[in-house]
Amino acid sequence: MYFVLALGLFEHLGAGLVWGKLVAGLAARVPQPPEKALRDLRRRVGVAPLKRLFDVLAGPLAQPSTPGVRYRRWRTVAFDGCGSLSVPDHERNRSWPGRVERRYGPGGYPRLMLMTLCETGTRGLIGAVFGPATKGETDYAHDLVGHLTSDMLLLADRAFDSNELLADIAAQGAQFLIRATSVRRPPVLALLPDGSYLTRIGGLPLRVIEAEVRSRTADGGVFGGTYRLLTTLGDHRTADHLVRLYHERWEIEITYLALRHTLLKGRILRSKDPAGLIQEMWGLLTLYQALRSVMVTAVETISGCDPDRAGFTIALEAARDTVV
């Protein structure tokens, strides 16, 4: 934890300031290395140790008895992409992530695409991949499918309803509840008592649940639409439960809120070359997962307490105070 927090602080402060914070509480005098020496040391550490550290920490965090993390016997998980991680506009960065082309020209900063598989109840990371934002979310999603297991129920948005991806998820033995795109019109093979129906997509037998979603804004306006949900769960008595369950997919957005705005505070990443960016990203993800792990451990000391009750900002500040 000490090393992870130190690296996390390096991303927002100068190396010299971070070193001063880490040794401030020591009684003995310690050397004060120049900032360049600390920066060179970070380069010598390289990417592999940070990637390995993330792999050690990554995975589901909740116990079977933890509230809010399961639907029946399945652990609820979600994946989605975050394409708003900006990196310095340096020539070495332009050669890897590159700039995203907008309607009126390229974006101001090169951007990374981050794709994670998240445990919805705890928002812990089960897997993560990242790279150029020019590569689509669906392509990155295929890289995460191998992390799915037969005790998981995947919740995902309409970007992830391609026939190939659905088949890959089912081949892992995982269940899924995925919103279909509006242009998809699956054939109705059999109507079920709860209003859902059976269909077949790309040779995969599925059930379709259609739901009208309406929301009222603070000024009295109403907006919404029809959600068409594809699922491998065949129990026709569960349509209402699954419609209510689907909104938990949005918990992965809270993951990205914590990464972009609480840890990074809306800043761009610091590194000016691809190797540094990769190391920085694994450090950021490792720090995030370490904090989530501690938060879940703390929550589970109170019987029946939902992980939603733990605040990420409070956990981050408590960890910084402990290190300093």
PDB file of N, CA and C in Angstrom, residues 208-310:
ATOM      1  N   VAL A 208     -35.885 -11.800 -24.568  1.00  0.00           N
ATOM      2  CA  VAL A 208     -35.924 -10.356 -24.765  1.00  0.00           C
ATOM      3  C   VAL A 208     -36.974  -9.757 -23.838  1.00  0.00           C
ATOM      4  N   ILE A 209     -36.560  -8.703 -23.105  1.00  0.00           N
ATOM      5  CA  ILE A 209     -37.467  -7.979 -22.226  1.00  0.00           C
ATOM      6  C   ILE A 209     -37.546  -6.547 -22.726  1.00  0.00           C
ATOM      7  N   GLU A 210     -38.745  -6.083 -23.025  1.00  0.00           N
ATOM      8  CA  GLU A 210     -38.923  -4.705 -23.469  1.00  0.00           C
ATOM      9  C   GLU A 210     -39.533  -3.889 -22.335  1.00  0.00           C
ATOM     10  N   ALA A 211     -38.962  -2.717 -22.074  1.00  0.00           N
ATOM     11  CA  ALA A 211     -39.417  -1.885 -20.967  1.00  0.00           C
ATOM     12  C   ALA A 211     -39.464  -0.431 -21.395  1.00  0.00           C
ATOM     13  N   GLU A 212     -40.522   0.267 -21.023  1.00  0.00           N
ATOM     14  CA  GLU A 212     -40.631   1.700 -21.229  1.00  0.00           C
ATOM     15  C   GLU A 212     -40.002   2.410 -20.030  1.00  0.00           C
ATOM     16  N   VAL A 213     -38.978   3.197 -20.292  1.00  0.00           N
ATOM     17  CA  VAL A 213     -38.273   3.904 -19.223  1.00  0.00           C
ATOM     18  C   VAL A 213     -38.589   5.390 -19.332  1.00  0.00           C
ATOM     19  N   ARG A 214     -39.097   5.974 -18.250  1.00  0.00           N
ATOM     20  CA  ARG A 214     -39.430   7.389 -18.217  1.00  0.00           C
ATOM     21  C   ARG A 214     -38.790   8.034 -16.996  1.00  0.00           C
ATOM     22  N   SER A 215     -38.296   9.244 -17.166  1.00  0.00           N
ATOM     23  CA  SER A 215     -37.696   9.977 -16.053  1.00  0.00           C
ATOM     24  C   SER A 215     -38.179  11.417 -16.088  1.00  0.00           C
ATOM     25  N   ARG A 216     -38.454  11.974 -14.909  1.00  0.00           N
ATOM     26  CA  ARG A 216     -38.924  13.354 -14.811  1.00  0.00           C
ATOM     27  C   ARG A 216     -37.796  14.236 -14.284  1.00  0.00           C
ATOM     28  N   THR A 217     -37.536  15.342 -14.972  1.00  0.00           N
ATOM     29  CA  THR A 217     -36.475  16.255 -14.589  1.00  0.00           C
ATOM     30  C   THR A 217     -36.969  17.226 -13.517  1.00  0.00           C
ATOM     31  N   ALA A 218     -36.030  17.976 -12.952  1.00  0.00           N
ATOM     32  CA  ALA A 218     -36.379  18.911 -11.881  1.00  0.00           C
ATOM     33  C   ALA A 218     -37.342  19.994 -12.354  1.00  0.00           C
ATOM     34  N   ASP A 219     -37.286  20.354 -13.640  1.00  0.00           N
ATOM     35  CA  ASP A 219     -38.174  21.398 -14.146  1.00  0.00           C
ATOM     36  C   ASP A 219     -39.506  20.857 -14.656  1.00  0.00           C
ATOM     37  N   GLY A 220     -39.754  19.562 -14.407  1.00  0.00           N
ATOM     38  CA  GLY A 220     -41.031  18.975 -14.781  1.00  0.00           C
ATOM     39  C   GLY A 220     -41.050  18.289 -16.123  1.00  0.00           C
ATOM     40  N   GLY A 221     -39.970  18.368 -16.874  1.00  0.00           N
ATOM     41  CA  GLY A 221     -39.914  17.694 -18.166  1.00  0.00           C
ATOM     42  C   GLY A 221     -39.823  16.183 -18.026  1.00  0.00           C
ATOM     43  N   VAL A 222     -40.231  15.480 -19.075  1.00  0.00           N
ATOM     44  CA  VAL A 222     -40.206  14.014 -19.073  1.00  0.00           C
ATOM     45  C   VAL A 222     -39.437  13.548 -20.303  1.00  0.00           C
ATOM     46  N   PHE A 223     -38.543  12.594 -20.102  1.00  0.00           N
ATOM     47  CA  PHE A 223     -37.850  11.999 -21.239  1.00  0.00           C
ATOM     48  C   PHE A 223     -37.661  10.509 -20.977  1.00  0.00           C
ATOM     49  N   GLY A 224     -37.371   9.777 -22.016  1.00  0.00           N
ATOM     50  CA  GLY A 224     -37.192   8.331 -21.866  1.00  0.00           C
ATOM     51  C   GLY A 224     -37.285   7.638 -23.206  1.00  0.00           C
ATOM     52  N   GLY A 225     -37.561   6.359 -23.172  1.00  0.00           N
ATOM     53  CA  GLY A 225     -37.639   5.566 -24.389  1.00  0.00           C
ATOM     54  C   GLY A 225     -37.839   4.104 -24.061  1.00  0.00           C
ATOM     55  N   THR A 226     -37.788   3.286 -25.102  1.00  0.00           N
ATOM     56  CA  THR A 226     -37.962   1.846 -24.941  1.00  0.00           C
ATOM     57  C   THR A 226     -36.601   1.168 -24.851  1.00  0.00           C
ATOM     58  N   TYR A 227     -36.401   0.413 -23.778  1.00  0.00           N
ATOM     59  CA  TYR A 227     -35.196  -0.391 -23.628  1.00  0.00           C
ATOM     60  C   TYR A 227     -35.538  -1.824 -24.015  1.00  0.00           C
ATOM     61  N   ARG A 228     -34.705  -2.382 -24.873  1.00  0.00           N
ATOM     62  CA  ARG A 228     -34.862  -3.788 -25.259  1.00  0.00           C
ATOM     63  C   ARG A 228     -33.664  -4.545 -24.690  1.00  0.00           C
ATOM     64  N   LEU A 229     -33.891  -5.364 -23.688  1.00  0.00           N
ATOM     65  CA  LEU A 229     -32.822  -6.051 -22.969  1.00  0.00           C
ATOM     66  C   LEU A 229     -32.715  -7.498 -23.427  1.00  0.00           C
ATOM     67  N   LEU A 230     -31.501  -7.909 -23.765  1.00  0.00           N
ATOM     68  CA  LEU A 230     -31.215  -9.287 -24.162  1.00  0.00           C
ATOM     69  C   LEU A 230     -30.605 -10.018 -22.975  1.00  0.00           C
ATOM     70  N   THR A 231     -31.110 -11.219 -22.677  1.00  0.00           N
ATOM     71  CA  THR A 231     -30.566 -11.950 -21.542  1.00  0.00           C
ATOM     72  C   THR A 231     -30.555 -13.454 -21.806  1.00  0.00           C
ATOM     73  N   THR A 232     -29.623 -14.111 -21.161  1.00  0.00           N
ATOM     74  CA  THR A 232     -29.560 -15.576 -21.202  1.00  0.00           C
ATOM     75  C   THR A 232     -30.393 -16.199 -20.089  1.00  0.00           C
ATOM     76  N   LEU A 233     -30.928 -15.375 -19.179  1.00  0.00           N
ATOM     77  CA  LEU A 233     -31.736 -15.885 -18.071  1.00  0.00           C
ATOM     78  C   LEU A 233     -33.149 -16.172 -18.573  1.00  0.00           C
ATOM     79  N   GLY A 234     -33.560 -17.416 -18.500  1.00  0.00           N
ATOM     80  CA  GLY A 234     -34.817 -17.822 -19.131  1.00  0.00           C
ATOM     81  C   GLY A 234     -36.030 -17.828 -18.234  1.00  0.00           C
ATOM     82  N   ASP A 235     -35.905 -17.545 -16.938  1.00  0.00           N
ATOM     83  CA  ASP A 235     -37.038 -17.588 -16.019  1.00  0.00           C
ATOM     84  C   ASP A 235     -38.004 -16.441 -16.328  1.00  0.00           C
ATOM     85  N   HIS A 236     -39.199 -16.763 -16.857  1.00  0.00           N
ATOM     86  CA  HIS A 236     -40.125 -15.733 -17.302  1.00  0.00           C
ATOM     87  C   HIS A 236     -40.799 -14.985 -16.153  1.00  0.00           C
ATOM     88  N   ARG A 237     -40.529 -15.355 -14.902  1.00  0.00           N
ATOM     89  CA  ARG A 237     -41.125 -14.663 -13.750  1.00  0.00           C
ATOM     90  C   ARG A 237     -40.257 -13.488 -13.283  1.00  0.00           C
ATOM     91  N   THR A 238     -39.148 -13.224 -13.958  1.00  0.00           N
ATOM     92  CA  THR A 238     -38.168 -12.262 -13.424  1.00  0.00           C
ATOM     93  C   THR A 238     -38.051 -10.976 -14.232  1.00  0.00           C
ATOM     94  N   ALA A 239     -38.948 -10.730 -15.170  1.00  0.00           N
ATOM     95  CA  ALA A 239     -38.782  -9.557 -16.049  1.00  0.00           C
ATOM     96  C   ALA A 239     -38.682  -8.258 -15.259  1.00  0.00           C
ATOM     97  N   ASP A 240     -39.608  -8.017 -14.329  1.00  0.00           N
ATOM     98  CA  ASP A 240     -39.579  -6.772 -13.556  1.00  0.00           C
ATOM     99  C   ASP A 240     -38.298  -6.655 -12.744  1.00  0.00           C
ATOM    100  N   HIS A 241     -37.846  -7.778 -12.168  1.00  0.00           N
ATOM    101  CA  HIS A 241     -36.615  -7.755 -11.376  1.00  0.00           C
ATOM    102  C   HIS A 241     -35.414  -7.377 -12.245  1.00  0.00           C
ATOM    103  N   LEU A 242     -35.370  -7.919 -13.463  1.00  0.00           N
ATOM    104  CA  LEU A 242     -34.227  -7.648 -14.330  1.00  0.00           C
ATOM    105  C   LEU A 242     -34.238  -6.216 -14.847  1.00  0.00           C
ATOM    106  N   VAL A 243     -35.403  -5.660 -15.101  1.00  0.00           N
ATOM    107  CA  VAL A 243     -35.477  -4.257 -15.516  1.00  0.00           C
ATOM    108  C   VAL A 243     -34.930  -3.361 -14.417  1.00  0.00           C
ATOM    109  N   ARG A 244     -35.283  -3.663 -13.156  1.00  0.00           N
ATOM    110  CA  ARG A 244     -34.772  -2.867 -12.040  1.00  0.00           C
ATOM    111  C   ARG A 244     -33.279  -3.105 -11.829  1.00  0.00           C
ATOM    112  N   LEU A 245     -32.840  -4.344 -12.114  1.00  0.00           N
ATOM    113  CA  LEU A 245     -31.422  -4.668 -11.927  1.00  0.00           C
ATOM    114  C   LEU A 245     -30.541  -3.952 -12.941  1.00  0.00           C
ATOM    115  N   TYR A 246     -31.051  -3.737 -14.146  1.00  0.00           N
ATOM    116  CA  TYR A 246     -30.214  -3.202 -15.224  1.00  0.00           C
ATOM    117  C   TYR A 246     -29.602  -1.853 -14.873  1.00  0.00           C
ATOM    118  N   HIS A 247     -30.301  -1.031 -14.074  1.00  0.00           N
ATOM    119  CA  HIS A 247     -29.767   0.304 -13.787  1.00  0.00           C
ATOM    120  C   HIS A 247     -28.461   0.239 -13.000  1.00  0.00           C
ATOM    121  N   GLU A 248     -28.167  -0.910 -12.369  1.00  0.00           N
ATOM    122  CA  GLU A 248     -26.910  -1.028 -11.631  1.00  0.00           C
ATOM    123  C   GLU A 248     -25.694  -1.025 -12.553  1.00  0.00           C
ATOM    124  N   ARG A 249     -25.927  -1.178 -13.862  1.00  0.00           N
ATOM    125  CA  ARG A 249     -24.825  -1.054 -14.815  1.00  0.00           C
ATOM    126  C   ARG A 249     -24.143   0.299 -14.668  1.00  0.00           C
ATOM    127  N   TRP A 250     -24.904   1.313 -14.246  1.00  0.00           N
ATOM    128  CA  TRP A 250     -24.355   2.660 -14.166  1.00  0.00           C
ATOM    129  C   TRP A 250     -23.316   2.799 -13.066  1.00  0.00           C
ATOM    130  N   GLU A 251     -23.187   1.801 -12.202  1.00  0.00           N
ATOM    131  CA  GLU A 251     -22.176   1.897 -11.152  1.00  0.00           C
ATOM    132  C   GLU A 251     -20.766   1.949 -11.715  1.00  0.00           C
ATOM    133  N   ILE A 252     -20.577   1.432 -12.914  1.00  0.00           N
ATOM    134  CA  ILE A 252     -19.234   1.509 -13.500  1.00  0.00           C
ATOM    135  C   ILE A 252     -18.882   2.951 -13.837  1.00  0.00           C
ATOM    136  N   GLU A 253     -19.895   3.808 -14.060  1.00  0.00           N
ATOM    137  CA  GLU A 253     -19.617   5.224 -14.298  1.00  0.00           C
ATOM    138  C   GLU A 253     -19.060   5.886 -13.039  1.00  0.00           C
ATOM    139  N   ILE A 254     -19.455   5.385 -11.861  1.00  0.00           N
ATOM    140  CA  ILE A 254     -18.905   5.909 -10.608  1.00  0.00           C
ATOM    141  C   ILE A 254     -17.432   5.526 -10.493  1.00  0.00           C
ATOM    142  N   THR A 255     -17.073   4.366 -11.031  1.00  0.00           N
ATOM    143  CA  THR A 255     -15.665   3.980 -11.094  1.00  0.00           C
ATOM    144  C   THR A 255     -14.858   5.017 -11.868  1.00  0.00           C
ATOM    145  N   TYR A 256     -15.350   5.402 -13.036  1.00  0.00           N
ATOM    146  CA  TYR A 256     -14.627   6.371 -13.855  1.00  0.00           C
ATOM    147  C   TYR A 256     -14.660   7.770 -13.235  1.00  0.00           C
ATOM    148  N   LEU A 257     -15.728   8.094 -12.512  1.00  0.00           N
ATOM    149  CA  LEU A 257     -15.773   9.359 -11.790  1.00  0.00           C
ATOM    150  C   LEU A 257     -14.652   9.418 -10.750  1.00  0.00           C
ATOM    151  N   ALA A 258     -14.459   8.309 -10.022  1.00  0.00           N
ATOM    152  CA  ALA A 258     -13.401   8.264  -9.008  1.00  0.00           C
ATOM    153  C   ALA A 258     -12.021   8.351  -9.648  1.00  0.00           C
ATOM    154  N   LEU A 259     -11.827   7.689 -10.786  1.00  0.00           N
ATOM    155  CA  LEU A 259     -10.527   7.708 -11.447  1.00  0.00           C
ATOM    156  C   LEU A 259     -10.213   9.085 -12.040  1.00  0.00           C
ATOM    157  N   ARG A 260     -11.162   9.654 -12.761  1.00  0.00           N
ATOM    158  CA  ARG A 260     -10.894  10.896 -13.500  1.00  0.00           C
ATOM    159  C   ARG A 260     -10.914  12.126 -12.608  1.00  0.00           C
ATOM    160  N   HIS A 261     -11.871  12.163 -11.683  1.00  0.00           N
ATOM    161  CA  HIS A 261     -12.095  13.415 -10.959  1.00  0.00           C
ATOM    162  C   HIS A 261     -11.598  13.396  -9.516  1.00  0.00           C
ATOM    163  N   THR A 262     -11.606  12.225  -8.862  1.00  0.00           N
ATOM    164  CA  THR A 262     -11.118  12.180  -7.485  1.00  0.00           C
ATOM    165  C   THR A 262      -9.611  11.935  -7.454  1.00  0.00           C
ATOM    166  N   LEU A 263      -9.126  10.977  -8.227  1.00  0.00           N
ATOM    167  CA  LEU A 263      -7.686  10.711  -8.252  1.00  0.00           C
ATOM    168  C   LEU A 263      -6.938  11.695  -9.152  1.00  0.00           C
ATOM    169  N   LEU A 264      -7.415  11.879 -10.369  1.00  0.00           N
ATOM    170  CA  LEU A 264      -6.732  12.768 -11.309  1.00  0.00           C
ATOM    171  C   LEU A 264      -7.173  14.224 -11.167  1.00  0.00           C
ATOM    172  N   LYS A 265      -8.290  14.452 -10.492  1.00  0.00           N
ATOM    173  CA  LYS A 265      -8.838  15.805 -10.320  1.00  0.00           C
ATOM    174  C   LYS A 265      -9.023  16.514 -11.667  1.00  0.00           C
ATOM    175  N   GLY A 266      -9.417  15.744 -12.667  1.00  0.00           N
ATOM    176  CA  GLY A 266      -9.700  16.320 -13.974  1.00  0.00           C
ATOM    177  C   GLY A 266      -8.476  16.670 -14.792  1.00  0.00           C
ATOM    178  N   ARG A 267      -7.275  16.416 -14.268  1.00  0.00           N
ATOM    179  CA  ARG A 267      -6.051  16.767 -14.990  1.00  0.00           C
ATOM    180  C   ARG A 267      -5.766  15.758 -16.102  1.00  0.00           C
ATOM    181  N   ILE A 268      -4.930  16.168 -17.033  1.00  0.00           N
ATOM    182  CA  ILE A 268      -4.420  15.217 -18.006  1.00  0.00           C
ATOM    183  C   ILE A 268      -3.334  14.385 -17.324  1.00  0.00           C
ATOM    184  N   LEU A 269      -2.993  13.236 -17.907  1.00  0.00           N
ATOM    185  CA  LEU A 269      -1.898  12.431 -17.385  1.00  0.00           C
ATOM    186  C   LEU A 269      -0.586  13.191 -17.572  1.00  0.00           C
ATOM    187  N   ARG A 270       0.460  12.792 -16.842  1.00  0.00           N
ATOM    188  CA  ARG A 270       1.700  13.564 -16.818  1.00  0.00           C
ATOM    189  C   ARG A 270       2.728  13.126 -17.862  1.00  0.00           C
ATOM    190  N   SER A 271       2.771  11.845 -18.171  1.00  0.00           N
ATOM    191  CA  SER A 271       3.892  11.287 -18.934  1.00  0.00           C
ATOM    192  C   SER A 271       3.882  11.745 -20.386  1.00  0.00           C
ATOM    193  N   LYS A 272       5.103  11.949 -20.928  1.00  0.00           N
ATOM    194  CA  LYS A 272       5.250  12.467 -22.282  1.00  0.00           C
ATOM    195  C   LYS A 272       5.761  11.426 -23.264  1.00  0.00           C
ATOM    196  N   ASP A 273       5.652  10.162 -22.889  1.00  0.00           N
ATOM    197  CA  ASP A 273       6.026   9.091 -23.806  1.00  0.00           C
ATOM    198  C   ASP A 273       5.159   7.881 -23.493  1.00  0.00           C
ATOM    199  N   PRO A 274       4.967   6.962 -24.455  1.00  0.00           N
ATOM    200  CA  PRO A 274       4.066   5.827 -24.250  1.00  0.00           C
ATOM    201  C   PRO A 274       4.444   4.949 -23.064  1.00  0.00           C
ATOM    202  N   ALA A 275       5.745   4.665 -22.864  1.00  0.00           N
ATOM    203  CA  ALA A 275       6.150   3.812 -21.743  1.00  0.00           C
ATOM    204  C   ALA A 275       5.742   4.433 -20.408  1.00  0.00           C
ATOM    205  N   GLY A 276       5.929   5.752 -20.295  1.00  0.00           N
ATOM    206  CA  GLY A 276       5.533   6.436 -19.074  1.00  0.00           C
ATOM    207  C   GLY A 276       4.029   6.434 -18.881  1.00  0.00           C
ATOM    208  N   LEU A 277       3.269   6.596 -19.973  1.00  0.00           N
ATOM    209  CA  LEU A 277       1.813   6.573 -19.878  1.00  0.00           C
ATOM    210  C   LEU A 277       1.308   5.209 -19.404  1.00  0.00           C
ATOM    211  N   ILE A 278       1.891   4.144 -19.939  1.00  0.00           N
ATOM    212  CA  ILE A 278       1.454   2.804 -19.554  1.00  0.00           C
ATOM    213  C   ILE A 278       1.744   2.562 -18.077  1.00  0.00           C
ATOM    214  N   GLN A 279       2.938   2.963 -17.627  1.00  0.00           N
ATOM    215  CA  GLN A 279       3.277   2.806 -16.215  1.00  0.00           C
ATOM    216  C   GLN A 279       2.338   3.642 -15.345  1.00  0.00           C
ATOM    217  N   GLU A 280       2.072   4.860 -15.779  1.00  0.00           N
ATOM    218  CA  GLU A 280       1.210   5.759 -15.016  1.00  0.00           C
ATOM    219  C   GLU A 280      -0.212   5.194 -14.907  1.00  0.00           C
ATOM    220  N   MET A 281      -0.721   4.624 -15.999  1.00  0.00           N
ATOM    221  CA  MET A 281      -2.070   4.070 -15.979  1.00  0.00           C
ATOM    222  C   MET A 281      -2.168   2.872 -15.040  1.00  0.00           C
ATOM    223  N   TRP A 282      -1.179   1.971 -15.094  1.00  0.00           N
ATOM    224  CA  TRP A 282      -1.221   0.823 -14.183  1.00  0.00           C
ATOM    225  C   TRP A 282      -1.081   1.279 -12.737  1.00  0.00           C
ATOM    226  N   GLY A 283      -0.276   2.323 -12.509  1.00  0.00           N
ATOM    227  CA  GLY A 283      -0.175   2.860 -11.159  1.00  0.00           C
ATOM    228  C   GLY A 283      -1.495   3.441 -10.676  1.00  0.00           C
ATOM    229  N   LEU A 284      -2.187   4.166 -11.550  1.00  0.00           N
ATOM    230  CA  LEU A 284      -3.474   4.758 -11.209  1.00  0.00           C
ATOM    231  C   LEU A 284      -4.511   3.671 -10.909  1.00  0.00           C
ATOM    232  N   LEU A 285      -4.571   2.643 -11.758  1.00  0.00           N
ATOM    233  CA  LEU A 285      -5.538   1.562 -11.560  1.00  0.00           C
ATOM    234  C   LEU A 285      -5.225   0.754 -10.299  1.00  0.00           C
ATOM    235  N   THR A 286      -3.931   0.565 -10.023  1.00  0.00           N
ATOM    236  CA  THR A 286      -3.534  -0.167  -8.822  1.00  0.00           C
ATOM    237  C   THR A 286      -3.916   0.604  -7.567  1.00  0.00           C
ATOM    238  N   LEU A 287      -3.658   1.901  -7.587  1.00  0.00           N
ATOM    239  CA  LEU A 287      -4.041   2.746  -6.449  1.00  0.00           C
ATOM    240  C   LEU A 287      -5.541   2.698  -6.234  1.00  0.00           C
ATOM    241  N   TYR A 288      -6.307   2.813  -7.302  1.00  0.00           N
ATOM    242  CA  TYR A 288      -7.767   2.749  -7.198  1.00  0.00           C
ATOM    243  C   TYR A 288      -8.211   1.430  -6.570  1.00  0.00           C
ATOM    244  N   GLN A 289      -7.680   0.322  -7.084  1.00  0.00           N
ATOM    245  CA  GLN A 289      -8.112  -0.996  -6.596  1.00  0.00           C
ATOM    246  C   GLN A 289      -7.700  -1.211  -5.139  1.00  0.00           C
ATOM    247  N   ALA A 290      -6.526  -0.724  -4.755  1.00  0.00           N
ATOM    248  CA  ALA A 290      -6.083  -0.864  -3.366  1.00  0.00           C
ATOM    249  C   ALA A 290      -7.035  -0.130  -2.427  1.00  0.00           C
ATOM    250  N   LEU A 291      -7.454   1.072  -2.814  1.00  0.00           N
ATOM    251  CA  LEU A 291      -8.387   1.832  -1.990  1.00  0.00           C
ATOM    252  C   LEU A 291      -9.748   1.147  -1.909  1.00  0.00           C
ATOM    253  N   ARG A 292     -10.241   0.643  -3.025  1.00  0.00           N
ATOM    254  CA  ARG A 292     -11.520  -0.073  -3.009  1.00  0.00           C
ATOM    255  C   ARG A 292     -11.451  -1.308  -2.115  1.00  0.00           C
ATOM    256  N   SER A 293     -10.327  -2.000  -2.153  1.00  0.00           N
ATOM    257  CA  SER A 293     -10.172  -3.194  -1.321  1.00  0.00           C
ATOM    258  C   SER A 293     -10.264  -2.846   0.157  1.00  0.00           C
ATOM    259  N   VAL A 294      -9.583  -1.779   0.558  1.00  0.00           N
ATOM    260  CA  VAL A 294      -9.634  -1.341   1.958  1.00  0.00           C
ATOM    261  C   VAL A 294     -11.040  -0.895   2.330  1.00  0.00           C
ATOM    262  N   MET A 295     -11.721  -0.212   1.416  1.00  0.00           N
ATOM    263  CA  MET A 295     -13.082   0.243   1.691  1.00  0.00           C
ATOM    264  C   MET A 295     -14.028  -0.929   1.942  1.00  0.00           C
ATOM    265  N   VAL A 296     -13.935  -1.973   1.112  1.00  0.00           N
ATOM    266  CA  VAL A 296     -14.814  -3.134   1.284  1.00  0.00           C
ATOM    267  C   VAL A 296     -14.508  -3.848   2.595  1.00  0.00           C
ATOM    268  N   THR A 297     -13.220  -3.965   2.921  1.00  0.00           N
ATOM    269  CA  THR A 297     -12.843  -4.583   4.199  1.00  0.00           C
ATOM    270  C   THR A 297     -13.442  -3.804   5.368  1.00  0.00           C
ATOM    271  N   ALA A 298     -13.407  -2.480   5.292  1.00  0.00           N
ATOM    272  CA  ALA A 298     -13.969  -1.652   6.357  1.00  0.00           C
ATOM    273  C   ALA A 298     -15.483  -1.830   6.451  1.00  0.00           C
ATOM    274  N   VAL A 299     -16.152  -1.837   5.309  1.00  0.00           N
ATOM    275  CA  VAL A 299     -17.614  -1.974   5.295  1.00  0.00           C
ATOM    276  C   VAL A 299     -18.044  -3.307   5.885  1.00  0.00           C
ATOM    277  N   GLU A 300     -17.289  -4.352   5.589  1.00  0.00           N
ATOM    278  CA  GLU A 300     -17.690  -5.686   6.039  1.00  0.00           C
ATOM    279  C   GLU A 300     -17.502  -5.898   7.538  1.00  0.00           C
ATOM    280  N   THR A 301     -16.911  -4.938   8.234  1.00  0.00           N
ATOM    281  CA  THR A 301     -16.843  -5.028   9.696  1.00  0.00           C
ATOM    282  C   THR A 301     -18.183  -4.658  10.339  1.00  0.00           C
ATOM    283  N   ILE A 302     -19.096  -4.079   9.558  1.00  0.00           N
ATOM    284  CA  ILE A 302     -20.430  -3.718  10.045  1.00  0.00           C
ATOM    285  C   ILE A 302     -21.434  -4.642   9.372  1.00  0.00           C
ATOM    286  N   SER A 303     -22.087  -5.463  10.113  1.00  0.00           N
ATOM    287  CA  SER A 303     -23.003  -6.460   9.559  1.00  0.00           C
ATOM    288  C   SER A 303     -24.116  -5.794   8.757  1.00  0.00           C
ATOM    289  N   GLY A 304     -24.320  -6.278   7.524  1.00  0.00           N
ATOM    290  CA  GLY A 304     -25.403  -5.794   6.678  1.00  0.00           C
ATOM    291  C   GLY A 304     -25.147  -4.464   6.014  1.00  0.00           C
ATOM    292  N   CYS A 305     -23.960  -3.906   6.137  1.00  0.00           N
ATOM    293  CA  CYS A 305     -23.652  -2.593   5.544  1.00  0.00           C
ATOM    294  C   CYS A 305     -23.322  -2.756   4.063  1.00  0.00           C
ATOM    295  N   ASP A 306     -23.984  -1.973   3.220  1.00  0.00           N
ATOM    296  CA  ASP A 306     -23.769  -2.020   1.777  1.00  0.00           C
ATOM    297  C   ASP A 306     -22.501  -1.240   1.431  1.00  0.00           C
ATOM    298  N   PRO A 307     -21.656  -1.744   0.500  1.00  0.00           N
ATOM    299  CA  PRO A 307     -20.457  -1.000   0.079  1.00  0.00           C
ATOM    300  C   PRO A 307     -20.760   0.390  -0.467  1.00  0.00           C
ATOM    301  N   ASP A 308     -21.999   0.632  -0.919  1.00  0.00           N
ATOM    302  CA  ASP A 308     -22.371   1.961  -1.388  1.00  0.00           C
ATOM    303  C   ASP A 308     -22.229   3.023  -0.307  1.00  0.00           C
ATOM    304  N   ARG A 309     -22.216   2.603   0.954  1.00  0.00           N
ATOM    305  CA  ARG A 309     -22.151   3.553   2.059  1.00  0.00           C
ATOM    306  C   ARG A 309     -20.749   4.128   2.255  1.00  0.00           C
ATOM    307  N   ALA A 310     -19.746   3.532   1.636  1.00  0.00           N
ATOM    308  CA  ALA A 310     -18.358   3.991   1.797  1.00  0.00           C
ATOM    309  C   ALA A 310     -18.044   5.079   0.774  1.00  0.00           C
TER     310      ALA A 310
END
